[in-house]
Amino acid sequence: MSDFPYSDRFTVNRVLPERGRPREEVLAELREMAQAEDPTWETGKVSGTMYCGDHEHYRFLDEAFGLFAHVNVLQRDICPSATKFEGEIIAMALDLMHADAVTDGQPVGMVTTGGTGSIIHALLAYREHAAKHRGITRGNFIKPETGHPAFDKGCHLFGIELRTAPIDPQTTQVDVDWVANNIDANTIAIMGSACNYGYGTVDPIPQLGELALSRGVGLHVDGCLGGFVLPFAQELGYDVPLFDFRVPGVTSISADNHKYGYALKGASTVLFRDKAYRNAQYFFLPEWSGGKYHSPGIEGSRSGGLIAAAWASMVQLGREGYRSYAKAIFETAFTMQDAVRSHPELTIMGSPTFCFAFRSDEFDIYHVADAMKPKGWRFNGQQYPNAIHMAVTRPQTQPGVAEAFAVDLAAAVEYAKKKNAAGEAPISAAVYGGVPGGMTEEAAQFIEGFMEQMLDTQQSLPPL
């Protein structure tokens, strides 16, 4: 029996079919898969993943996407709408990040395909800018341990030395003194998160900004997760520290439209305090026989549909819409955090926002995840120390979800106590994205095999 998805219901295409199938038949198969999968997150028990959860909004975005799905935004002369959409997305995002406070540069931005895209474009910009203006040929970049792995990936791809700063275990914020002591003549930039993925806490961006200015390096703020919800929480009066362009020294910010901007995957923005950073990573090849080639980013062809949908989401919701969703999300997050704090065996990590993590000194916290999984809860796991987190999105704001969390958590704590007393190990572990297994050297082979299984259909089934 194969574990390849849906092999028990549908034909597995291991070669291109000789004859095509009727469109309605294909659509019926797609509908069946979607109808089987959507209920898993519609309950509101899945951390993160589905940030909007509103099928009416999805239908609206689908229509916007469909009108421009066939468009390649490279062809601006044929489809000038792409220039309108992209330019206005950037302008609205800059406004959200208070670019009007900038007096020492010309704020600009780019639309990318996701958080990783925004992060690696920022890294490329810093590398090229440092090479051009400071003569650095082998730069280094400093990130907190809690910084997203996309920074590790980007540094690996672009030959940038990565220096990883420790965090304060109590606050989960970066150790600013360590960062200061490890900046040198080849440091191209440092970064902080607003907020970080693991704990939902915001690094001390004003302190990092002062440090970046005093040492003449860039400062990237990773707002991929919080960029489209924290600004509205600030407007509502929640205690969210400054992290945007109002902070002197912040030179770039990443923010994902496809998270709390409620756009379709994948759409993100990367914003720069001054166009000199963005323009440094442009690519030109004027002598190519195919014509004078130029590309503002790493990608060549890009989807006009995704850009149209991201624009449509922003202008349809407006500040009022985003504020209302942010209010419901923060209220729900704090209600759920109160449920965690009601158990002395559990400890919340740092001072979180809409995303929070909790651990235990009494038992392995993954026992809690094990107990809640059969009830439909899907948490994300952290390690060093072991913890689990909940990124609150709109599905969690449905009536009764926070109350169900409190009830199920109480039962899970009792379950964990019993398992700990019996000396039993939990089943769950910490891997980004919900893949089972721990990230140890031995587990690396497992993860490699898992990724192969996701990609290699021909290896996932017995030979024909």
Short mmCIF file of N, CA and C in Angstrom, two decimals, residues 264-419:
data_model
loop_
_atom_site.label_atom_id
_atom_site.label_comp_id
_atom_site.label_asym_id
_atom_site.label_seq_id
_atom_site.Cartn_x
_atom_site.Cartn_y
_atom_site.Cartn_z
N LEU A 264 -3.12 36.10 -1.80
CA LEU A 264 -2.85 34.72 -2.17
C LEU A 264 -1.35 34.44 -2.06
N LYS A 265 -0.99 33.18 -1.78
CA LYS A 265 0.41 32.77 -1.81
C LYS A 265 0.88 32.77 -3.26
N GLY A 266 2.09 33.26 -3.61
CA GLY A 266 2.98 33.94 -2.72
C GLY A 266 3.17 35.39 -3.17
N ALA A 267 3.06 36.24 -2.21
CA ALA A 267 3.23 37.67 -2.42
C ALA A 267 3.81 38.29 -1.15
N SER A 268 4.84 39.08 -1.32
CA SER A 268 5.49 39.73 -0.20
C SER A 268 6.08 41.05 -0.69
N THR A 269 6.47 41.89 0.24
CA THR A 269 7.14 43.13 -0.11
C THR A 269 8.44 43.24 0.66
N VAL A 270 9.44 43.81 0.02
CA VAL A 270 10.68 44.19 0.71
C VAL A 270 10.87 45.68 0.44
N LEU A 271 11.03 46.44 1.51
CA LEU A 271 11.06 47.89 1.44
C LEU A 271 12.44 48.39 1.88
N PHE A 272 12.90 49.44 1.23
CA PHE A 272 14.23 49.98 1.52
C PHE A 272 14.13 51.45 1.90
N ARG A 273 14.94 51.85 2.85
CA ARG A 273 14.97 53.24 3.29
C ARG A 273 15.42 54.16 2.15
N ASP A 274 16.31 53.64 1.31
CA ASP A 274 16.80 54.44 0.20
C ASP A 274 16.97 53.57 -1.03
N LYS A 275 16.69 54.13 -2.19
CA LYS A 275 16.73 53.35 -3.43
C LYS A 275 18.12 52.86 -3.77
N ALA A 276 19.16 53.43 -3.18
CA ALA A 276 20.51 52.96 -3.46
C ALA A 276 20.68 51.49 -3.07
N TYR A 277 19.98 51.06 -2.01
CA TYR A 277 20.05 49.64 -1.62
C TYR A 277 19.32 48.77 -2.64
N ARG A 278 18.08 49.10 -2.95
CA ARG A 278 17.32 48.29 -3.91
C ARG A 278 17.99 48.25 -5.26
N ASN A 279 18.41 49.39 -5.76
CA ASN A 279 18.98 49.45 -7.10
C ASN A 279 20.30 48.72 -7.22
N ALA A 280 20.98 48.52 -6.08
CA ALA A 280 22.27 47.82 -6.11
C ALA A 280 22.14 46.38 -6.56
N GLN A 281 20.95 45.78 -6.36
CA GLN A 281 20.80 44.36 -6.72
C GLN A 281 20.10 44.16 -8.07
N TYR A 282 19.88 45.23 -8.82
CA TYR A 282 19.38 45.08 -10.19
C TYR A 282 20.39 44.29 -11.02
N PHE A 283 19.87 43.56 -12.00
CA PHE A 283 20.76 42.80 -12.88
C PHE A 283 20.59 43.29 -14.32
N PHE A 284 21.73 43.56 -14.99
CA PHE A 284 21.72 44.02 -16.37
C PHE A 284 22.64 43.13 -17.21
N LEU A 285 22.24 42.83 -18.43
CA LEU A 285 23.12 42.18 -19.40
C LEU A 285 22.85 42.82 -20.77
N PRO A 286 23.40 44.02 -20.99
CA PRO A 286 23.08 44.77 -22.21
C PRO A 286 23.66 44.18 -23.48
N GLU A 287 24.69 43.31 -23.36
CA GLU A 287 25.34 42.81 -24.56
C GLU A 287 24.78 41.47 -25.05
N TRP A 288 23.74 40.96 -24.40
CA TRP A 288 23.18 39.66 -24.80
C TRP A 288 22.60 39.72 -26.22
N SER A 289 22.82 38.63 -27.00
CA SER A 289 22.33 38.60 -28.38
C SER A 289 20.81 38.63 -28.46
N GLY A 290 20.14 38.24 -27.40
CA GLY A 290 18.69 38.26 -27.39
C GLY A 290 18.08 39.62 -27.10
N GLY A 291 18.92 40.59 -26.86
CA GLY A 291 18.44 41.92 -26.55
C GLY A 291 19.02 42.39 -25.22
N LYS A 292 18.80 43.64 -24.90
CA LYS A 292 19.32 44.20 -23.66
C LYS A 292 18.47 43.67 -22.50
N TYR A 293 19.07 42.75 -21.73
CA TYR A 293 18.34 42.08 -20.65
C TYR A 293 18.48 42.87 -19.35
N HIS A 294 17.39 42.98 -18.63
CA HIS A 294 17.43 43.60 -17.31
C HIS A 294 16.37 42.95 -16.43
N SER A 295 16.66 42.85 -15.14
CA SER A 295 15.72 42.23 -14.20
C SER A 295 15.84 42.94 -12.86
N PRO A 296 14.73 43.47 -12.34
CA PRO A 296 14.80 44.17 -11.05
C PRO A 296 15.05 43.24 -9.87
N GLY A 297 14.77 41.96 -10.04
CA GLY A 297 14.97 40.99 -8.96
C GLY A 297 15.51 39.68 -9.50
N ILE A 298 15.53 38.68 -8.64
CA ILE A 298 16.10 37.38 -9.01
C ILE A 298 15.22 36.68 -10.04
N GLU A 299 13.90 36.77 -9.86
CA GLU A 299 13.01 36.09 -10.79
C GLU A 299 13.00 36.81 -12.15
N GLY A 300 12.68 36.04 -13.18
CA GLY A 300 12.42 36.63 -14.48
C GLY A 300 10.93 36.83 -14.61
N SER A 301 10.24 35.82 -15.14
CA SER A 301 8.79 35.89 -15.25
C SER A 301 8.15 35.89 -13.87
N ARG A 302 7.11 36.69 -13.72
CA ARG A 302 6.34 36.71 -12.48
C ARG A 302 4.87 36.77 -12.82
N SER A 303 4.04 36.31 -11.91
CA SER A 303 2.62 36.21 -12.15
C SER A 303 1.90 37.53 -11.96
N GLY A 304 1.25 38.01 -13.01
CA GLY A 304 0.40 39.18 -12.89
C GLY A 304 -0.80 38.93 -12.02
N GLY A 305 -1.26 37.68 -11.99
CA GLY A 305 -2.42 37.34 -11.17
C GLY A 305 -2.16 37.53 -9.69
N LEU A 306 -0.99 37.11 -9.21
CA LEU A 306 -0.68 37.23 -7.79
C LEU A 306 -0.54 38.69 -7.37
N ILE A 307 0.05 39.50 -8.24
CA ILE A 307 0.21 40.91 -7.92
C ILE A 307 -1.16 41.59 -7.92
N ALA A 308 -2.01 41.26 -8.88
CA ALA A 308 -3.36 41.83 -8.92
C ALA A 308 -4.15 41.45 -7.68
N ALA A 309 -4.03 40.20 -7.24
CA ALA A 309 -4.77 39.74 -6.06
C ALA A 309 -4.27 40.42 -4.79
N ALA A 310 -2.94 40.61 -4.68
CA ALA A 310 -2.39 41.29 -3.51
C ALA A 310 -2.88 42.73 -3.44
N TRP A 311 -2.89 43.40 -4.59
CA TRP A 311 -3.41 44.77 -4.66
C TRP A 311 -4.89 44.80 -4.29
N ALA A 312 -5.65 43.85 -4.84
CA ALA A 312 -7.09 43.81 -4.58
C ALA A 312 -7.39 43.62 -3.10
N SER A 313 -6.63 42.77 -2.43
CA SER A 313 -6.84 42.54 -1.01
C SER A 313 -6.62 43.82 -0.21
N MET A 314 -5.56 44.54 -0.53
CA MET A 314 -5.23 45.75 0.23
C MET A 314 -6.28 46.84 0.05
N VAL A 315 -6.67 47.08 -1.19
CA VAL A 315 -7.60 48.20 -1.41
C VAL A 315 -9.03 47.83 -1.02
N GLN A 316 -9.36 46.54 -1.04
CA GLN A 316 -10.71 46.14 -0.64
C GLN A 316 -10.88 46.20 0.89
N LEU A 317 -9.84 45.81 1.63
CA LEU A 317 -9.94 45.80 3.09
C LEU A 317 -9.71 47.19 3.68
N GLY A 318 -8.69 47.89 3.20
CA GLY A 318 -8.38 49.20 3.75
C GLY A 318 -7.94 49.12 5.20
N ARG A 319 -7.55 50.25 5.74
CA ARG A 319 -7.08 50.27 7.13
C ARG A 319 -8.17 49.80 8.10
N GLU A 320 -9.40 50.18 7.85
CA GLU A 320 -10.49 49.80 8.74
C GLU A 320 -10.64 48.29 8.81
N GLY A 321 -10.58 47.63 7.65
CA GLY A 321 -10.71 46.18 7.62
C GLY A 321 -9.56 45.49 8.33
N TYR A 322 -8.35 45.95 8.05
CA TYR A 322 -7.18 45.35 8.70
C TYR A 322 -7.22 45.58 10.21
N ARG A 323 -7.63 46.77 10.62
CA ARG A 323 -7.71 47.05 12.07
C ARG A 323 -8.70 46.12 12.76
N SER A 324 -9.84 45.90 12.13
CA SER A 324 -10.85 45.06 12.77
C SER A 324 -10.36 43.62 12.92
N TYR A 325 -9.66 43.13 11.91
CA TYR A 325 -9.11 41.77 12.01
C TYR A 325 -8.00 41.71 13.04
N ALA A 326 -7.15 42.74 13.09
CA ALA A 326 -6.07 42.76 14.07
C ALA A 326 -6.63 42.76 15.49
N LYS A 327 -7.69 43.51 15.71
CA LYS A 327 -8.30 43.56 17.04
C LYS A 327 -8.79 42.18 17.47
N ALA A 328 -9.49 41.50 16.57
CA ALA A 328 -10.01 40.17 16.90
C ALA A 328 -8.86 39.19 17.13
N ILE A 329 -7.81 39.29 16.33
CA ILE A 329 -6.66 38.38 16.47
C ILE A 329 -5.95 38.61 17.79
N PHE A 330 -5.68 39.86 18.15
CA PHE A 330 -4.98 40.13 19.40
C PHE A 330 -5.84 39.75 20.61
N GLU A 331 -7.12 40.03 20.56
CA GLU A 331 -7.99 39.64 21.67
C GLU A 331 -7.99 38.13 21.86
N THR A 332 -8.07 37.40 20.75
CA THR A 332 -8.06 35.94 20.83
C THR A 332 -6.72 35.43 21.34
N ALA A 333 -5.63 36.02 20.83
CA ALA A 333 -4.30 35.58 21.25
C ALA A 333 -4.11 35.78 22.75
N PHE A 334 -4.55 36.91 23.28
CA PHE A 334 -4.37 37.17 24.70
C PHE A 334 -5.28 36.28 25.55
N THR A 335 -6.46 35.95 25.04
CA THR A 335 -7.34 35.01 25.74
C THR A 335 -6.69 33.63 25.82
N MET A 336 -6.09 33.20 24.74
CA MET A 336 -5.41 31.90 24.72
C MET A 336 -4.17 31.92 25.60
N GLN A 337 -3.45 33.03 25.61
CA GLN A 337 -2.29 33.14 26.48
C GLN A 337 -2.69 33.08 27.95
N ASP A 338 -3.82 33.68 28.28
CA ASP A 338 -4.32 33.61 29.66
C ASP A 338 -4.61 32.16 30.05
N ALA A 339 -5.13 31.39 29.09
CA ALA A 339 -5.40 29.97 29.37
C ALA A 339 -4.10 29.23 29.67
N VAL A 340 -3.04 29.56 28.95
CA VAL A 340 -1.74 28.94 29.21
C VAL A 340 -1.24 29.34 30.59
N ARG A 341 -1.32 30.61 30.92
CA ARG A 341 -0.81 31.10 32.21
C ARG A 341 -1.60 30.56 33.40
N SER A 342 -2.80 30.07 33.16
CA SER A 342 -3.59 29.52 34.26
C SER A 342 -3.03 28.19 34.76
N HIS A 343 -2.07 27.63 34.05
CA HIS A 343 -1.44 26.36 34.45
C HIS A 343 -0.02 26.65 34.93
N PRO A 344 0.25 26.47 36.20
CA PRO A 344 1.60 26.77 36.73
C PRO A 344 2.68 25.90 36.10
N GLU A 345 2.30 24.79 35.50
CA GLU A 345 3.28 23.91 34.87
C GLU A 345 3.79 24.47 33.53
N LEU A 346 3.10 25.48 33.00
CA LEU A 346 3.43 26.02 31.68
C LEU A 346 4.02 27.42 31.81
N THR A 347 4.96 27.73 30.92
CA THR A 347 5.61 29.04 30.91
C THR A 347 5.59 29.60 29.49
N ILE A 348 5.08 30.81 29.34
CA ILE A 348 5.10 31.48 28.04
C ILE A 348 6.48 32.10 27.82
N MET A 349 6.98 31.97 26.62
CA MET A 349 8.31 32.47 26.28
C MET A 349 8.26 33.96 25.97
N GLY A 350 8.97 34.75 26.78
CA GLY A 350 9.07 36.18 26.55
C GLY A 350 7.74 36.90 26.69
N SER A 351 7.65 38.06 26.03
CA SER A 351 6.42 38.86 26.01
C SER A 351 5.89 38.87 24.58
N PRO A 352 5.06 37.90 24.24
CA PRO A 352 4.67 37.72 22.83
C PRO A 352 3.55 38.64 22.39
N THR A 353 3.24 38.56 21.11
CA THR A 353 2.19 39.35 20.49
C THR A 353 1.05 38.42 20.12
N PHE A 354 0.70 38.36 18.84
CA PHE A 354 -0.38 37.49 18.37
C PHE A 354 0.08 36.04 18.22
N CYS A 355 1.38 35.84 18.23
CA CYS A 355 1.98 34.52 18.13
C CYS A 355 2.69 34.26 19.45
N PHE A 356 2.48 33.10 20.06
CA PHE A 356 3.08 32.84 21.37
C PHE A 356 3.51 31.39 21.48
N ALA A 357 4.57 31.19 22.26
CA ALA A 357 5.09 29.85 22.50
C ALA A 357 5.12 29.58 23.99
N PHE A 358 4.96 28.31 24.35
CA PHE A 358 5.03 27.96 25.76
C PHE A 358 5.75 26.63 25.94
N ARG A 359 6.39 26.52 27.09
CA ARG A 359 7.19 25.34 27.43
C ARG A 359 6.81 24.86 28.83
N SER A 360 7.51 23.86 29.33
CA SER A 360 7.25 23.36 30.68
C SER A 360 8.54 22.83 31.30
N ASP A 361 8.72 23.11 32.59
CA ASP A 361 9.82 22.53 33.35
C ASP A 361 9.38 21.26 34.07
N GLU A 362 8.08 20.94 33.99
CA GLU A 362 7.54 19.79 34.71
C GLU A 362 7.48 18.52 33.85
N PHE A 363 7.36 18.71 32.53
CA PHE A 363 7.26 17.58 31.62
C PHE A 363 7.65 18.02 30.22
N ASP A 364 7.83 17.08 29.33
CA ASP A 364 8.13 17.41 27.93
C ASP A 364 6.87 17.99 27.30
N ILE A 365 6.97 19.22 26.83
CA ILE A 365 5.80 19.92 26.32
C ILE A 365 5.18 19.23 25.10
N TYR A 366 5.97 18.40 24.43
CA TYR A 366 5.41 17.71 23.26
C TYR A 366 4.34 16.69 23.64
N HIS A 367 4.30 16.31 24.93
CA HIS A 367 3.17 15.49 25.39
C HIS A 367 1.86 16.26 25.24
N VAL A 368 1.92 17.57 25.47
CA VAL A 368 0.73 18.41 25.31
C VAL A 368 0.28 18.40 23.85
N ALA A 369 1.26 18.54 22.94
CA ALA A 369 0.93 18.50 21.51
C ALA A 369 0.33 17.15 21.13
N ASP A 370 0.88 16.08 21.69
CA ASP A 370 0.35 14.73 21.41
C ASP A 370 -1.10 14.61 21.85
N ALA A 371 -1.41 15.14 23.03
CA ALA A 371 -2.76 15.01 23.57
C ALA A 371 -3.77 15.83 22.79
N MET A 372 -3.34 16.96 22.25
CA MET A 372 -4.28 17.85 21.57
C MET A 372 -4.43 17.52 20.08
N LYS A 373 -3.48 16.78 19.53
CA LYS A 373 -3.57 16.46 18.11
C LYS A 373 -4.82 15.67 17.75
N PRO A 374 -5.21 14.64 18.51
CA PRO A 374 -6.44 13.91 18.16
C PRO A 374 -7.70 14.77 18.21
N LYS A 375 -7.62 15.90 18.90
CA LYS A 375 -8.76 16.82 18.98
C LYS A 375 -8.72 17.87 17.88
N GLY A 376 -7.78 17.71 16.96
CA GLY A 376 -7.71 18.59 15.79
C GLY A 376 -6.71 19.71 15.87
N TRP A 377 -5.99 19.85 17.00
CA TRP A 377 -5.04 20.94 17.15
C TRP A 377 -3.72 20.59 16.48
N ARG A 378 -3.19 21.55 15.74
CA ARG A 378 -1.89 21.37 15.09
C ARG A 378 -1.02 22.55 15.46
N PHE A 379 -0.05 22.29 16.34
CA PHE A 379 0.88 23.32 16.77
C PHE A 379 2.18 23.22 15.98
N ASN A 380 2.99 24.27 16.07
CA ASN A 380 4.34 24.23 15.54
C ASN A 380 5.30 24.05 16.71
N GLY A 381 6.30 23.22 16.53
CA GLY A 381 7.21 22.89 17.62
C GLY A 381 8.52 23.66 17.56
N GLN A 382 9.02 24.07 18.74
CA GLN A 382 10.33 24.68 18.86
C GLN A 382 11.25 23.75 19.64
N GLN A 383 12.54 24.07 19.58
CA GLN A 383 13.52 23.27 20.32
C GLN A 383 14.59 24.19 20.92
N TYR A 384 15.28 23.68 21.94
CA TYR A 384 16.35 24.41 22.64
C TYR A 384 15.85 25.70 23.26
N PRO A 385 14.88 25.71 24.18
CA PRO A 385 14.25 24.53 24.78
C PRO A 385 13.02 24.08 23.99
N ASN A 386 12.58 22.85 24.30
CA ASN A 386 11.36 22.34 23.68
C ASN A 386 10.18 23.25 24.04
N ALA A 387 9.42 23.61 23.03
CA ALA A 387 8.25 24.47 23.22
C ALA A 387 7.30 24.23 22.05
N ILE A 388 6.06 24.67 22.19
CA ILE A 388 5.11 24.64 21.08
C ILE A 388 4.50 26.03 20.96
N HIS A 389 4.12 26.39 19.75
CA HIS A 389 3.56 27.73 19.60
C HIS A 389 2.27 27.72 18.80
N MET A 390 1.54 28.81 19.00
CA MET A 390 0.30 29.05 18.27
C MET A 390 0.39 30.43 17.64
N ALA A 391 0.35 30.48 16.32
CA ALA A 391 0.25 31.75 15.60
C ALA A 391 -1.23 31.98 15.32
N VAL A 392 -1.82 32.93 16.03
CA VAL A 392 -3.26 33.16 15.93
C VAL A 392 -3.58 33.88 14.62
N THR A 393 -4.51 33.31 13.88
CA THR A 393 -4.96 33.88 12.62
C THR A 393 -6.48 34.06 12.69
N ARG A 394 -7.08 34.47 11.59
CA ARG A 394 -8.52 34.71 11.63
C ARG A 394 -9.35 33.47 11.96
N PRO A 395 -8.98 32.26 11.51
CA PRO A 395 -9.78 31.10 11.89
C PRO A 395 -9.90 30.89 13.40
N GLN A 396 -8.86 31.30 14.17
CA GLN A 396 -8.94 31.15 15.62
C GLN A 396 -9.93 32.14 16.25
N THR A 397 -10.28 33.20 15.53
CA THR A 397 -11.19 34.20 16.09
C THR A 397 -12.65 33.79 15.98
N GLN A 398 -12.92 32.63 15.39
CA GLN A 398 -14.30 32.14 15.32
C GLN A 398 -14.83 31.89 16.74
N PRO A 399 -16.12 32.06 16.95
CA PRO A 399 -16.70 31.82 18.27
C PRO A 399 -16.42 30.40 18.76
N GLY A 400 -15.99 30.31 20.00
CA GLY A 400 -15.81 29.01 20.64
C GLY A 400 -14.43 28.40 20.52
N VAL A 401 -13.57 28.91 19.62
CA VAL A 401 -12.26 28.30 19.42
C VAL A 401 -11.35 28.53 20.63
N ALA A 402 -11.28 29.76 21.11
CA ALA A 402 -10.43 30.04 22.26
C ALA A 402 -10.91 29.27 23.49
N GLU A 403 -12.22 29.15 23.63
CA GLU A 403 -12.77 28.39 24.75
C GLU A 403 -12.41 26.91 24.65
N ALA A 404 -12.47 26.37 23.44
CA ALA A 404 -12.10 24.97 23.22
C ALA A 404 -10.62 24.76 23.51
N PHE A 405 -9.81 25.75 23.15
CA PHE A 405 -8.37 25.67 23.44
C PHE A 405 -8.14 25.53 24.94
N ALA A 406 -8.84 26.33 25.73
CA ALA A 406 -8.66 26.30 27.18
C ALA A 406 -9.05 24.94 27.76
N VAL A 407 -10.17 24.40 27.29
CA VAL A 407 -10.64 23.10 27.79
C VAL A 407 -9.68 21.99 27.39
N ASP A 408 -9.30 21.97 26.12
CA ASP A 408 -8.42 20.90 25.63
C ASP A 408 -7.02 21.01 26.23
N LEU A 409 -6.56 22.23 26.45
CA LEU A 409 -5.24 22.42 27.06
C LEU A 409 -5.22 21.87 28.48
N ALA A 410 -6.27 22.11 29.23
CA ALA A 410 -6.33 21.61 30.61
C ALA A 410 -6.24 20.09 30.63
N ALA A 411 -6.96 19.44 29.73
CA ALA A 411 -6.90 17.97 29.66
C ALA A 411 -5.51 17.51 29.22
N ALA A 412 -4.89 18.26 28.31
CA ALA A 412 -3.58 17.89 27.80
C ALA A 412 -2.50 18.00 28.88
N VAL A 413 -2.63 18.98 29.76
CA VAL A 413 -1.67 19.12 30.85
C VAL A 413 -1.74 17.91 31.77
N GLU A 414 -2.95 17.46 32.08
CA GLU A 414 -3.10 16.25 32.91
C GLU A 414 -2.52 15.03 32.21
N TYR A 415 -2.74 14.93 30.91
CA TYR A 415 -2.18 13.83 30.11
C TYR A 415 -0.65 13.86 30.19
N ALA A 416 -0.07 15.05 30.04
CA ALA A 416 1.38 15.19 30.05
C ALA A 416 1.96 14.79 31.41
N LYS A 417 1.26 15.14 32.47
CA LYS A 417 1.73 14.75 33.80
C LYS A 417 1.79 13.24 33.94
N LYS A 418 0.77 12.57 33.47
CA LYS A 418 0.72 11.11 33.57
C LYS A 418 1.82 10.47 32.72
N LYS A 419 2.02 10.96 31.51
CA LYS A 419 3.06 10.41 30.64
C LYS A 419 4.44 10.64 31.23
#
